[in-house]
């Protein structure tokens, strides 16, 4: 059987993604330590960038499913000393059952996948963060039911999270209103295939009007730290605050993949307020990725 990878939400069909979300909800509700479908299986995790949630959720998920996860950093492996990606992918995939990578360049993950004989999971690149969207969708389904036909407002940078929301709008069939400064729009190659589901706004309040879900992310992502000041200026009108949430639907949810900067992209009263589901969203990384690991490895 052909190896399946999860590099983008577009690697699974809409039905497969929905089944995966329902499976994640089921796994969360029926925590059974005797259910060990990945007994003896090994996940290699390669991190070029920092992580709390991604590392912890993948490692915990593997252990709870009876398997094991190995953390690999380019600092301590030959990957950091220039061993070709192609060779690394062949070697690593000859010994483990699945590989998760968090890298700067998206191409690193796609190249790795081309030479891997086991499933490769994108744990975040500069372009996409699909695992986070599994958790976000699970959280929305748990709180409000199916997201199909709903309106999501993305306020902030047209970054990896925004790109993954655009792909999610295609796969889960919701409308996505994007408010971001002109110089920080998402890539046309990702926006265009999503068609009329995506609408751009200069004014965050307009984007948030009647939205069922309001989402934001940091103004400077990992690797953009030296642009922090410039970005603070560009984004200062794009904070999600109580005014934004008042424009949204009265029972709208607020999400943020975390880590967050209170007082920058989101006010403390919103992220710590009653509409915020950021901590369920973070916990759901575990459940959603267990469903993903089971889907990819136990086929
Ligand atoms: N949201 C997220 O991916 O968090 P980490 O960077 O902590 O993994
Ligand atoms: N856009 C952020 C997401 C962190 C989980 C980053 O890439 O740093």
PDB file of C-alpha atoms and ligand atoms in Angstrom:
ATOM      1  CA  UNK A   1       0.000   0.000   0.000  1.00  0.00           C
ATOM      2  CA  UNK A   2       1.211   3.484  -0.834  1.00  0.00           C
ATOM      3  CA  UNK A   3       2.632   5.474   2.077  1.00  0.00           C
ATOM      4  CA  UNK A   4       0.440   8.424   3.081  1.00  0.00           C
ATOM      5  CA  UNK A   5       2.022  11.629   4.379  1.00  0.00           C
ATOM      6  CA  UNK A   6       0.476  14.568   6.255  1.00  0.00           C
ATOM      7  CA  UNK A   7       2.319  17.618   4.999  1.00  0.00           C
ATOM      8  CA  UNK A   8      -0.754  19.668   4.242  1.00  0.00           C
ATOM      9  CA  UNK A   9      -4.455  19.389   5.065  1.00  0.00           C
ATOM     10  CA  UNK A  10      -4.870  18.773   1.337  1.00  0.00           C
ATOM     11  CA  UNK A  11      -3.127  15.375   1.687  1.00  0.00           C
ATOM     12  CA  UNK A  12      -6.324  13.921   3.163  1.00  0.00           C
ATOM     13  CA  UNK A  13      -9.792  14.107   1.645  1.00  0.00           C
ATOM     14  CA  UNK A  14     -12.488  16.180   3.344  1.00  0.00           C
ATOM     15  CA  UNK A  15     -14.176  12.945   4.477  1.00  0.00           C
ATOM     16  CA  UNK A  16     -10.922  11.525   5.869  1.00  0.00           C
ATOM     17  CA  UNK A  17     -10.325  14.740   7.808  1.00  0.00           C
ATOM     18  CA  UNK A  18     -13.854  14.719   9.255  1.00  0.00           C
ATOM     19  CA  UNK A  19     -13.484  11.042  10.257  1.00  0.00           C
ATOM     20  CA  UNK A  20     -10.165  11.894  11.885  1.00  0.00           C
ATOM     21  CA  UNK A  21     -11.730  14.739  13.905  1.00  0.00           C
ATOM     22  CA  UNK A  22     -14.541  12.432  15.086  1.00  0.00           C
ATOM     23  CA  UNK A  23     -11.988   9.762  15.976  1.00  0.00           C
ATOM     24  CA  UNK A  24      -9.991  12.333  17.983  1.00  0.00           C
ATOM     25  CA  UNK A  25     -13.132  13.321  19.911  1.00  0.00           C
ATOM     26  CA  UNK A  26     -13.865   9.639  20.574  1.00  0.00           C
ATOM     27  CA  UNK A  27     -10.293   8.948  21.745  1.00  0.00           C
ATOM     28  CA  UNK A  28     -10.497  11.912  24.114  1.00  0.00           C
ATOM     29  CA  UNK A  29     -13.786  10.681  25.574  1.00  0.00           C
ATOM     30  CA  UNK A  30     -12.659   7.043  25.912  1.00  0.00           C
ATOM     31  CA  UNK A  31      -9.184   7.272  27.399  1.00  0.00           C
ATOM     32  CA  UNK A  32      -8.173   3.660  27.687  1.00  0.00           C
ATOM     33  CA  UNK A  33      -4.625   2.875  28.721  1.00  0.00           C
ATOM     34  CA  UNK A  34      -5.013  -0.722  27.495  1.00  0.00           C
ATOM     35  CA  UNK A  35      -5.661   0.477  23.933  1.00  0.00           C
ATOM     36  CA  UNK A  36      -2.161   0.352  22.466  1.00  0.00           C
ATOM     37  CA  UNK A  37      -2.418   0.215  18.670  1.00  0.00           C
ATOM     38  CA  UNK A  38       1.165   1.487  18.283  1.00  0.00           C
ATOM     39  CA  UNK A  39       2.857  -1.018  20.607  1.00  0.00           C
ATOM     40  CA  UNK A  40       6.492  -1.338  19.573  1.00  0.00           C
ATOM     41  CA  UNK A  41       6.166   1.425  16.967  1.00  0.00           C
ATOM     42  CA  UNK A  42       8.595   4.359  16.890  1.00  0.00           C
ATOM     43  CA  UNK A  43       8.125   7.979  15.851  1.00  0.00           C
ATOM     44  CA  UNK A  44      11.221  10.067  15.043  1.00  0.00           C
ATOM     45  CA  UNK A  45      10.719  13.781  15.699  1.00  0.00           C
ATOM     46  CA  UNK A  46      13.088  16.242  14.034  1.00  0.00           C
ATOM     47  CA  UNK A  47      12.905  19.795  15.352  1.00  0.00           C
ATOM     48  CA  UNK A  48      14.805  22.670  13.680  1.00  0.00           C
ATOM     49  CA  UNK A  49      12.706  25.109  15.753  1.00  0.00           C
ATOM     50  CA  UNK A  50      11.513  25.337  19.350  1.00  0.00           C
ATOM     51  CA  UNK A  51       8.343  23.642  20.531  1.00  0.00           C
ATOM     52  CA  UNK A  52       6.361  22.929  23.661  1.00  0.00           C
ATOM     53  CA  UNK A  53       2.963  21.638  22.461  1.00  0.00           C
ATOM     54  CA  UNK A  54       4.056  19.780  19.338  1.00  0.00           C
ATOM     55  CA  UNK A  55       6.848  17.856  20.997  1.00  0.00           C
ATOM     56  CA  UNK A  56       4.862  17.044  24.118  1.00  0.00           C
ATOM     57  CA  UNK A  57       1.692  15.994  22.285  1.00  0.00           C
ATOM     58  CA  UNK A  58       3.449  13.715  19.802  1.00  0.00           C
ATOM     59  CA  UNK A  59       5.655  12.137  22.461  1.00  0.00           C
ATOM     60  CA  UNK A  60       2.777  11.648  24.914  1.00  0.00           C
ATOM     61  CA  UNK A  61       0.516  10.320  22.165  1.00  0.00           C
ATOM     62  CA  UNK A  62       3.066   7.683  21.142  1.00  0.00           C
ATOM     63  CA  UNK A  63       3.621   6.596  24.763  1.00  0.00           C
ATOM     64  CA  UNK A  64      -0.135   6.392  25.467  1.00  0.00           C
ATOM     65  CA  UNK A  65      -0.559   4.235  22.350  1.00  0.00           C
ATOM     66  CA  UNK A  66       2.188   1.840  23.534  1.00  0.00           C
ATOM     67  CA  UNK A  67       4.915   3.171  21.246  1.00  0.00           C
ATOM     68  CA  UNK A  68       7.924   5.407  21.632  1.00  0.00           C
ATOM     69  CA  UNK A  69       9.091   8.780  20.289  1.00  0.00           C
ATOM     70  CA  UNK A  70      12.676   9.883  19.683  1.00  0.00           C
ATOM     71  CA  UNK A  71      13.574  13.581  19.704  1.00  0.00           C
ATOM     72  CA  UNK A  72      16.237  14.527  17.156  1.00  0.00           C
ATOM     73  CA  UNK A  73      17.735  17.978  16.886  1.00  0.00           C
ATOM     74  CA  UNK A  74      19.928  19.046  13.963  1.00  0.00           C
ATOM     75  CA  UNK A  75      22.336  20.336  16.620  1.00  0.00           C
ATOM     76  CA  UNK A  76      23.117  16.805  17.766  1.00  0.00           C
ATOM     77  CA  UNK A  77      22.662  14.803  14.563  1.00  0.00           C
ATOM     78  CA  UNK A  78      24.442  14.671  11.227  1.00  0.00           C
ATOM     79  CA  UNK A  79      21.526  16.653   9.749  1.00  0.00           C
ATOM     80  CA  UNK A  80      23.110  19.751  11.274  1.00  0.00           C
ATOM     81  CA  UNK A  81      26.467  18.893   9.709  1.00  0.00           C
ATOM     82  CA  UNK A  82      25.204  18.785   6.152  1.00  0.00           C
ATOM     83  CA  UNK A  83      24.319  15.122   5.613  1.00  0.00           C
ATOM     84  CA  UNK A  84      22.004  15.219   2.575  1.00  0.00           C
ATOM     85  CA  UNK A  85      18.310  15.219   3.441  1.00  0.00           C
ATOM     86  CA  UNK A  86      17.718  12.424   0.937  1.00  0.00           C
ATOM     87  CA  UNK A  87      20.231  10.149   2.702  1.00  0.00           C
ATOM     88  CA  UNK A  88      18.892  11.075   6.142  1.00  0.00           C
ATOM     89  CA  UNK A  89      15.335  10.304   5.046  1.00  0.00           C
ATOM     90  CA  UNK A  90      16.363   6.893   3.700  1.00  0.00           C
ATOM     91  CA  UNK A  91      18.306   5.992   6.842  1.00  0.00           C
ATOM     92  CA  UNK A  92      15.827   7.275   9.418  1.00  0.00           C
ATOM     93  CA  UNK A  93      12.808   5.806   7.635  1.00  0.00           C
ATOM     94  CA  UNK A  94      14.503   2.405   7.488  1.00  0.00           C
ATOM     95  CA  UNK A  95      14.405   2.224  11.293  1.00  0.00           C
ATOM     96  CA  UNK A  96      11.212   3.947  12.460  1.00  0.00           C
ATOM     97  CA  UNK A  97       7.494   3.783  11.643  1.00  0.00           C
ATOM     98  CA  UNK A  98       6.750   7.480  11.212  1.00  0.00           C
ATOM     99  CA  UNK A  99       8.684  10.762  11.081  1.00  0.00           C
ATOM    100  CA  UNK A 100       7.576  14.215  12.208  1.00  0.00           C
ATOM    101  CA  UNK A 101       9.538  17.283  11.138  1.00  0.00           C
ATOM    102  CA  UNK A 102       9.382  20.923  12.232  1.00  0.00           C
ATOM    103  CA  UNK A 103      11.540  22.939   9.847  1.00  0.00           C
ATOM    104  CA  UNK A 104      12.093  26.423   8.495  1.00  0.00           C
ATOM    105  CA  UNK A 105      11.801  25.647   4.788  1.00  0.00           C
ATOM    106  CA  UNK A 106       8.714  23.781   3.659  1.00  0.00           C
ATOM    107  CA  UNK A 107      10.796  22.101   0.981  1.00  0.00           C
ATOM    108  CA  UNK A 108      12.795  20.298   3.657  1.00  0.00           C
ATOM    109  CA  UNK A 109       9.674  18.358   4.631  1.00  0.00           C
ATOM    110  CA  UNK A 110       8.551  17.644   1.055  1.00  0.00           C
ATOM    111  CA  UNK A 111      12.046  16.461   0.064  1.00  0.00           C
ATOM    112  CA  UNK A 112      12.243  14.300   3.164  1.00  0.00           C
ATOM    113  CA  UNK A 113       8.848  12.751   2.372  1.00  0.00           C
ATOM    114  CA  UNK A 114       9.875  11.923  -1.190  1.00  0.00           C
ATOM    115  CA  UNK A 115      12.717   9.785   0.129  1.00  0.00           C
ATOM    116  CA  UNK A 116      10.972   8.299   3.154  1.00  0.00           C
ATOM    117  CA  UNK A 117       9.475   4.834   3.144  1.00  0.00           C
ATOM    118  CA  UNK A 118       7.269   5.682   6.164  1.00  0.00           C
ATOM    119  CA  UNK A 119       4.657   8.439   6.710  1.00  0.00           C
ATOM    120  CA  UNK A 120       6.018  11.960   7.197  1.00  0.00           C
ATOM    121  CA  UNK A 121       4.107  14.515   9.282  1.00  0.00           C
ATOM    122  CA  UNK A 122       4.567  18.277   8.996  1.00  0.00           C
ATOM    123  CA  UNK A 123       4.941  19.563  12.559  1.00  0.00           C
ATOM    124  CA  UNK A 124       5.177  23.177  11.230  1.00  0.00           C
ATOM    125  CA  UNK A 125       7.099  24.827   8.446  1.00  0.00           C
ATOM    126  CA  UNK A 126       7.312  28.476   7.429  1.00  0.00           C
ATOM    127  CA  UNK A 127       4.454  27.709   5.019  1.00  0.00           C
ATOM    128  CA  UNK A 128       1.981  25.481   6.890  1.00  0.00           C
ATOM    129  CA  UNK A 129       0.974  24.136  10.303  1.00  0.00           C
ATOM    130  CA  UNK A 130      -1.612  21.445   9.505  1.00  0.00           C
ATOM    131  CA  UNK A 131      -1.462  19.564  12.839  1.00  0.00           C
ATOM    132  CA  UNK A 132      -2.624  22.704  14.627  1.00  0.00           C
ATOM    133  CA  UNK A 133      -5.663  22.843  12.365  1.00  0.00           C
ATOM    134  CA  UNK A 134      -6.657  19.302  13.347  1.00  0.00           C
ATOM    135  CA  UNK A 135      -6.756  20.459  16.964  1.00  0.00           C
ATOM    136  CA  UNK A 136      -8.562  23.701  16.088  1.00  0.00           C
ATOM    137  CA  UNK A 137     -11.202  21.849  14.078  1.00  0.00           C
ATOM    138  CA  UNK A 138     -11.636  19.268  16.841  1.00  0.00           C
ATOM    139  CA  UNK A 139     -12.157  22.094  19.334  1.00  0.00           C
ATOM    140  CA  UNK A 140     -14.745  23.821  17.155  1.00  0.00           C
ATOM    141  CA  UNK A 141     -16.631  20.537  16.529  1.00  0.00           C
ATOM    142  CA  UNK A 142     -16.658  19.798  20.276  1.00  0.00           C
ATOM    143  CA  UNK A 143     -17.884  23.239  21.248  1.00  0.00           C
ATOM    144  CA  UNK A 144     -20.277  24.068  18.416  1.00  0.00           C
ATOM    145  CA  UNK A 145     -20.663  21.100  16.031  1.00  0.00           C
ATOM    146  CA  UNK A 146     -19.709  20.986  12.370  1.00  0.00           C
ATOM    147  CA  UNK A 147     -17.953  24.093  11.055  1.00  0.00           C
ATOM    148  CA  UNK A 148     -19.334  23.687   7.507  1.00  0.00           C
ATOM    149  CA  UNK A 149     -21.057  26.888   6.369  1.00  0.00           C
ATOM    150  CA  UNK A 150     -19.756  28.919   9.336  1.00  0.00           C
ATOM    151  CA  UNK A 151     -17.653  32.080   9.128  1.00  0.00           C
ATOM    152  CA  UNK A 152     -14.137  32.289  10.546  1.00  0.00           C
ATOM    153  CA  UNK A 153     -12.276  35.597  10.922  1.00  0.00           C
ATOM    154  CA  UNK A 154      -8.485  35.488  10.693  1.00  0.00           C
ATOM    155  CA  UNK A 155      -6.998  38.711  12.089  1.00  0.00           C
ATOM    156  CA  UNK A 156      -3.247  39.197  11.666  1.00  0.00           C
ATOM    157  CA  UNK A 157      -0.317  37.821   9.734  1.00  0.00           C
ATOM    158  CA  UNK A 158      -0.826  35.865   6.497  1.00  0.00           C
ATOM    159  CA  UNK A 159       1.545  33.235   7.866  1.00  0.00           C
ATOM    160  CA  UNK A 160       1.759  29.437   8.185  1.00  0.00           C
ATOM    161  CA  UNK A 161      -1.334  29.333  10.411  1.00  0.00           C
ATOM    162  CA  UNK A 162      -3.296  31.591   8.060  1.00  0.00           C
ATOM    163  CA  UNK A 163      -2.305  29.373   5.123  1.00  0.00           C
ATOM    164  CA  UNK A 164      -3.513  26.308   6.995  1.00  0.00           C
ATOM    165  CA  UNK A 165      -6.815  28.056   7.792  1.00  0.00           C
ATOM    166  CA  UNK A 166      -7.231  28.716   4.066  1.00  0.00           C
ATOM    167  CA  UNK A 167      -6.707  25.014   3.341  1.00  0.00           C
ATOM    168  CA  UNK A 168      -9.119  24.156   6.164  1.00  0.00           C
ATOM    169  CA  UNK A 169     -11.751  26.462   4.637  1.00  0.00           C
ATOM    170  CA  UNK A 170     -11.506  24.361   1.465  1.00  0.00           C
ATOM    171  CA  UNK A 171     -11.578  21.000   3.218  1.00  0.00           C
ATOM    172  CA  UNK A 172     -14.199  21.771   5.885  1.00  0.00           C
ATOM    173  CA  UNK A 173     -16.195  24.181   3.717  1.00  0.00           C
ATOM    174  CA  UNK A 174     -16.308  27.363   5.797  1.00  0.00           C
ATOM    175  CA  UNK A 175     -15.961  31.014   4.879  1.00  0.00           C
ATOM    176  CA  UNK A 176     -12.746  32.743   5.902  1.00  0.00           C
ATOM    177  CA  UNK A 177     -12.560  36.527   6.339  1.00  0.00           C
ATOM    178  CA  UNK A 178      -8.934  37.676   6.471  1.00  0.00           C
ATOM    179  CA  UNK A 179      -7.865  41.055   7.866  1.00  0.00           C
ATOM    180  CA  UNK A 180      -4.161  41.735   7.547  1.00  0.00           C
ATOM    181  CA  UNK A 181      -1.870  44.596   6.492  1.00  0.00           C
ATOM    182  CA  UNK A 182      -1.370  44.741   2.713  1.00  0.00           C
ATOM    183  CA  UNK A 183       2.291  43.689   2.941  1.00  0.00           C
ATOM    184  CA  UNK A 184       1.520  40.617   5.030  1.00  0.00           C
ATOM    185  CA  UNK A 185      -1.128  38.869   2.963  1.00  0.00           C
ATOM    186  CA  UNK A 186      -1.064  35.087   2.519  1.00  0.00           C
ATOM    187  CA  UNK A 187       0.453  33.667  -0.673  1.00  0.00           C
ATOM    188  CA  UNK A 188      -1.800  33.900  -3.762  1.00  0.00           C
ATOM    189  CA  UNK A 189      -0.909  30.285  -4.659  1.00  0.00           C
ATOM    190  CA  UNK A 190      -2.644  29.188  -1.457  1.00  0.00           C
ATOM    191  CA  UNK A 191      -5.484  31.727  -1.556  1.00  0.00           C
ATOM    192  CA  UNK A 192      -6.578  31.321  -5.185  1.00  0.00           C
ATOM    193  CA  UNK A 193      -7.607  27.634  -5.132  1.00  0.00           C
ATOM    194  CA  UNK A 194      -9.877  28.399  -2.150  1.00  0.00           C
ATOM    195  CA  UNK A 195     -11.957  30.669  -4.423  1.00  0.00           C
ATOM    196  CA  UNK A 196     -14.843  32.707  -3.057  1.00  0.00           C
ATOM    197  CA  UNK A 197     -14.601  31.187   0.433  1.00  0.00           C
ATOM    198  CA  UNK A 198     -11.826  33.700   1.152  1.00  0.00           C
ATOM    199  CA  UNK A 199     -12.509  37.431   1.521  1.00  0.00           C
ATOM    200  CA  UNK A 200      -9.992  40.146   2.428  1.00  0.00           C
ATOM    201  CA  UNK A 201     -10.710  43.134   4.662  1.00  0.00           C
ATOM    202  CA  UNK A 202      -8.609  46.156   5.624  1.00  0.00           C
ATOM    203  CA  UNK A 203     -10.647  46.618   8.793  1.00  0.00           C
ATOM    204  CA  UNK A 204     -10.472  43.820  11.401  1.00  0.00           C
ATOM    205  CA  UNK A 205     -13.906  44.804  12.765  1.00  0.00           C
ATOM    206  CA  UNK A 206     -15.465  44.248   9.363  1.00  0.00           C
ATOM    207  CA  UNK A 207     -13.719  40.898   9.029  1.00  0.00           C
ATOM    208  CA  UNK A 208     -15.000  39.866  12.458  1.00  0.00           C
ATOM    209  CA  UNK A 209     -18.600  40.943  11.861  1.00  0.00           C
ATOM    210  CA  UNK A 210     -20.916  37.993  12.619  1.00  0.00           C
ATOM    211  CA  UNK A 211     -17.974  35.554  12.661  1.00  0.00           C
ATOM    212  CA  UNK A 212     -18.489  32.240  14.489  1.00  0.00           C
ATOM    213  CA  UNK A 213     -14.795  31.895  15.260  1.00  0.00           C
ATOM    214  CA  UNK A 214     -12.095  34.565  15.602  1.00  0.00           C
ATOM    215  CA  UNK A 215      -8.469  33.441  15.270  1.00  0.00           C
ATOM    216  CA  UNK A 216      -5.113  35.145  15.446  1.00  0.00           C
ATOM    217  CA  UNK A 217      -1.435  34.293  15.829  1.00  0.00           C
ATOM    218  CA  UNK A 218       1.787  36.062  16.772  1.00  0.00           C
ATOM    219  CA  UNK A 219       2.867  39.028  14.657  1.00  0.00           C
ATOM    220  CA  UNK A 220       6.439  37.693  14.329  1.00  0.00           C
ATOM    221  CA  UNK A 221       6.748  33.951  13.840  1.00  0.00           C
ATOM    222  CA  UNK A 222       9.768  31.824  14.677  1.00  0.00           C
ATOM    223  CA  UNK A 223      12.669  32.978  12.510  1.00  0.00           C
ATOM    224  CA  UNK A 224      11.272  36.539  12.207  1.00  0.00           C
ATOM    225  CA  UNK A 225      12.419  37.784  15.604  1.00  0.00           C
ATOM    226  CA  UNK A 226      14.536  40.587  14.129  1.00  0.00           C
ATOM    227  CA  UNK A 227      11.403  41.978  12.384  1.00  0.00           C
ATOM    228  CA  UNK A 228       9.527  42.308  15.697  1.00  0.00           C
ATOM    229  CA  UNK A 229       9.600  46.123  15.858  1.00  0.00           C
ATOM    230  CA  UNK A 230       8.685  46.627  12.219  1.00  0.00           C
ATOM    231  CA  UNK A 231       5.847  44.140  12.571  1.00  0.00           C
ATOM    232  CA  UNK A 232       4.532  45.743  15.769  1.00  0.00           C
ATOM    233  CA  UNK A 233       4.098  48.947  13.777  1.00  0.00           C
ATOM    234  CA  UNK A 234       2.499  47.238  10.795  1.00  0.00           C
ATOM    235  CA  UNK A 235       0.066  45.198  12.912  1.00  0.00           C
ATOM    236  CA  UNK A 236      -0.869  47.640  15.679  1.00  0.00           C
ATOM    237  CA  UNK A 237      -4.447  48.034  14.320  1.00  0.00           C
ATOM    238  CA  UNK A 238      -4.879  44.281  14.058  1.00  0.00           C
ATOM    239  CA  UNK A 239      -5.197  43.255  17.698  1.00  0.00           C
ATOM    240  CA  UNK A 240      -8.066  40.956  18.675  1.00  0.00           C
ATOM    241  CA  UNK A 241      -9.707  42.691  21.648  1.00  0.00           C
ATOM    242  CA  UNK A 242     -13.166  43.021  23.178  1.00  0.00           C
ATOM    243  CA  UNK A 243     -14.262  45.337  20.357  1.00  0.00           C
ATOM    244  CA  UNK A 244     -13.385  42.625  17.836  1.00  0.00           C
ATOM    245  CA  UNK A 245     -15.299  40.009  19.809  1.00  0.00           C
ATOM    246  CA  UNK A 246     -18.303  42.351  20.109  1.00  0.00           C
ATOM    247  CA  UNK A 247     -18.423  42.601  16.304  1.00  0.00           C
ATOM    248  CA  UNK A 248     -18.467  38.796  16.038  1.00  0.00           C
ATOM    249  CA  UNK A 249     -21.460  36.532  16.646  1.00  0.00           C
ATOM    250  CA  UNK A 250     -22.530  36.613  20.304  1.00  0.00           C
ATOM    251  CA  UNK A 251     -21.397  33.013  20.883  1.00  0.00           C
ATOM    252  CA  UNK A 252     -18.241  33.240  18.754  1.00  0.00           C
ATOM    253  CA  UNK A 253     -15.176  31.377  19.985  1.00  0.00           C
ATOM    254  CA  UNK A 254     -11.631  32.731  20.154  1.00  0.00           C
ATOM    255  CA  UNK A 255      -8.642  30.553  19.201  1.00  0.00           C
ATOM    256  CA  UNK A 256      -4.871  31.035  19.130  1.00  0.00           C
ATOM    257  CA  UNK A 257      -2.361  28.244  18.500  1.00  0.00           C
ATOM    258  CA  UNK A 258      -0.093  29.572  21.294  1.00  0.00           C
ATOM    259  CA  UNK A 259       2.389  30.756  22.399  1.00  0.00           C
ATOM    260  CA  UNK A 260       0.585  34.131  22.615  1.00  0.00           C
ATOM    261  CA  UNK A 261       1.717  37.670  23.363  1.00  0.00           C
ATOM    262  CA  UNK A 262      -0.937  39.358  25.494  1.00  0.00           C
ATOM    263  CA  UNK A 263      -1.199  43.041  24.618  1.00  0.00           C
ATOM    264  CA  UNK A 264       0.081  42.468  21.076  1.00  0.00           C
ATOM    265  CA  UNK A 265      -2.012  40.272  18.758  1.00  0.00           C
ATOM    266  CA  UNK A 266      -4.615  39.629  21.472  1.00  0.00           C
ATOM    267  CA  UNK A 267      -5.717  41.495  24.590  1.00  0.00           C
ATOM    268  CA  UNK A 268      -5.538  39.657  27.915  1.00  0.00           C
ATOM    269  CA  UNK A 269      -9.290  40.084  28.425  1.00  0.00           C
ATOM    270  CA  UNK A 270     -10.030  38.126  25.246  1.00  0.00           C
ATOM    271  CA  UNK A 271      -7.496  35.314  25.571  1.00  0.00           C
ATOM    272  CA  UNK A 272      -8.315  34.872  29.264  1.00  0.00           C
ATOM    273  CA  UNK A 273     -12.021  35.575  28.766  1.00  0.00           C
ATOM    274  CA  UNK A 274     -15.114  33.353  28.446  1.00  0.00           C
ATOM    275  CA  UNK A 275     -15.063  33.006  24.650  1.00  0.00           C
ATOM    276  CA  UNK A 276     -11.474  31.783  24.563  1.00  0.00           C
ATOM    277  CA  UNK A 277     -10.914  28.031  24.068  1.00  0.00           C
ATOM    278  CA  UNK A 278      -7.132  28.214  23.693  1.00  0.00           C
ATOM    279  CA  UNK A 279      -6.353  25.644  26.360  1.00  0.00           C
ATOM    280  CA  UNK A 280      -8.766  23.011  24.986  1.00  0.00           C
ATOM    281  CA  UNK A 281      -7.236  23.798  21.618  1.00  0.00           C
ATOM    282  CA  UNK A 282      -3.768  23.096  23.029  1.00  0.00           C
ATOM    283  CA  UNK A 283      -4.883  19.867  24.751  1.00  0.00           C
ATOM    284  CA  UNK A 284      -6.537  18.695  21.563  1.00  0.00           C
ATOM    285  CA  UNK A 285      -3.149  18.601  19.856  1.00  0.00           C
ATOM    286  CA  UNK A 286      -2.703  15.332  21.795  1.00  0.00           C
ATOM    287  CA  UNK A 287      -6.023  13.746  20.834  1.00  0.00           C
ATOM    288  CA  UNK A 288      -6.030  14.924  17.212  1.00  0.00           C
ATOM    289  CA  UNK A 289      -2.467  13.717  16.610  1.00  0.00           C
ATOM    290  CA  UNK A 290      -3.206  10.341  18.224  1.00  0.00           C
ATOM    291  CA  UNK A 291      -5.973   9.971  15.642  1.00  0.00           C
ATOM    292  CA  UNK A 292      -3.523  11.075  12.948  1.00  0.00           C
ATOM    293  CA  UNK A 293      -0.789   8.636  14.049  1.00  0.00           C
ATOM    294  CA  UNK A 294      -3.298   5.777  14.129  1.00  0.00           C
ATOM    295  CA  UNK A 295      -4.570   6.742  10.657  1.00  0.00           C
ATOM    296  CA  UNK A 296      -1.079   6.936   9.129  1.00  0.00           C
ATOM    297  CA  UNK A 297       0.676   4.042  10.876  1.00  0.00           C
ATOM    298  CA  UNK A 298      -2.086   1.425  11.317  1.00  0.00           C
ATOM    299  CA  UNK A 299      -3.243   1.362   7.703  1.00  0.00           C
TER     300      UNK A 299
HETATM  301  N1  LIG B   1       1.099  25.668  18.693  1.00  0.00           N
HETATM  302  C1  LIG B   1       2.293  25.054  18.622  1.00  0.00           C
HETATM  303  O1  LIG B   1       2.629  24.436  17.612  1.00  0.00           O
HETATM  304  O2  LIG B   1       3.027  25.144  19.746  1.00  0.00           O
HETATM  305  P1  LIG B   1       4.563  24.737  19.937  1.00  0.00           P
HETATM  306  O3  LIG B   1       5.381  25.706  19.132  1.00  0.00           O
HETATM  307  O4  LIG B   1       4.785  24.866  21.413  1.00  0.00           O
HETATM  308  O5  LIG B   1       4.747  23.329  19.458  1.00  0.00           O
HETATM  309  N1  LIG B   2       3.196  31.240  13.336  1.00  0.00           N
HETATM  310  C1  LIG B   2       3.860  30.708  14.493  1.00  0.00           C
HETATM  311  C2  LIG B   2       3.165  29.479  14.993  1.00  0.00           C
HETATM  312  C3  LIG B   2       3.766  28.874  16.236  1.00  0.00           C
HETATM  313  C4  LIG B   2       3.107  27.623  16.671  1.00  0.00           C
HETATM  314  C5  LIG B   2       5.300  30.394  14.147  1.00  0.00           C
HETATM  315  O1  LIG B   2       5.562  29.872  13.058  1.00  0.00           O
HETATM  316  O2  LIG B   2       6.188  30.700  14.949  1.00  0.00           O
END
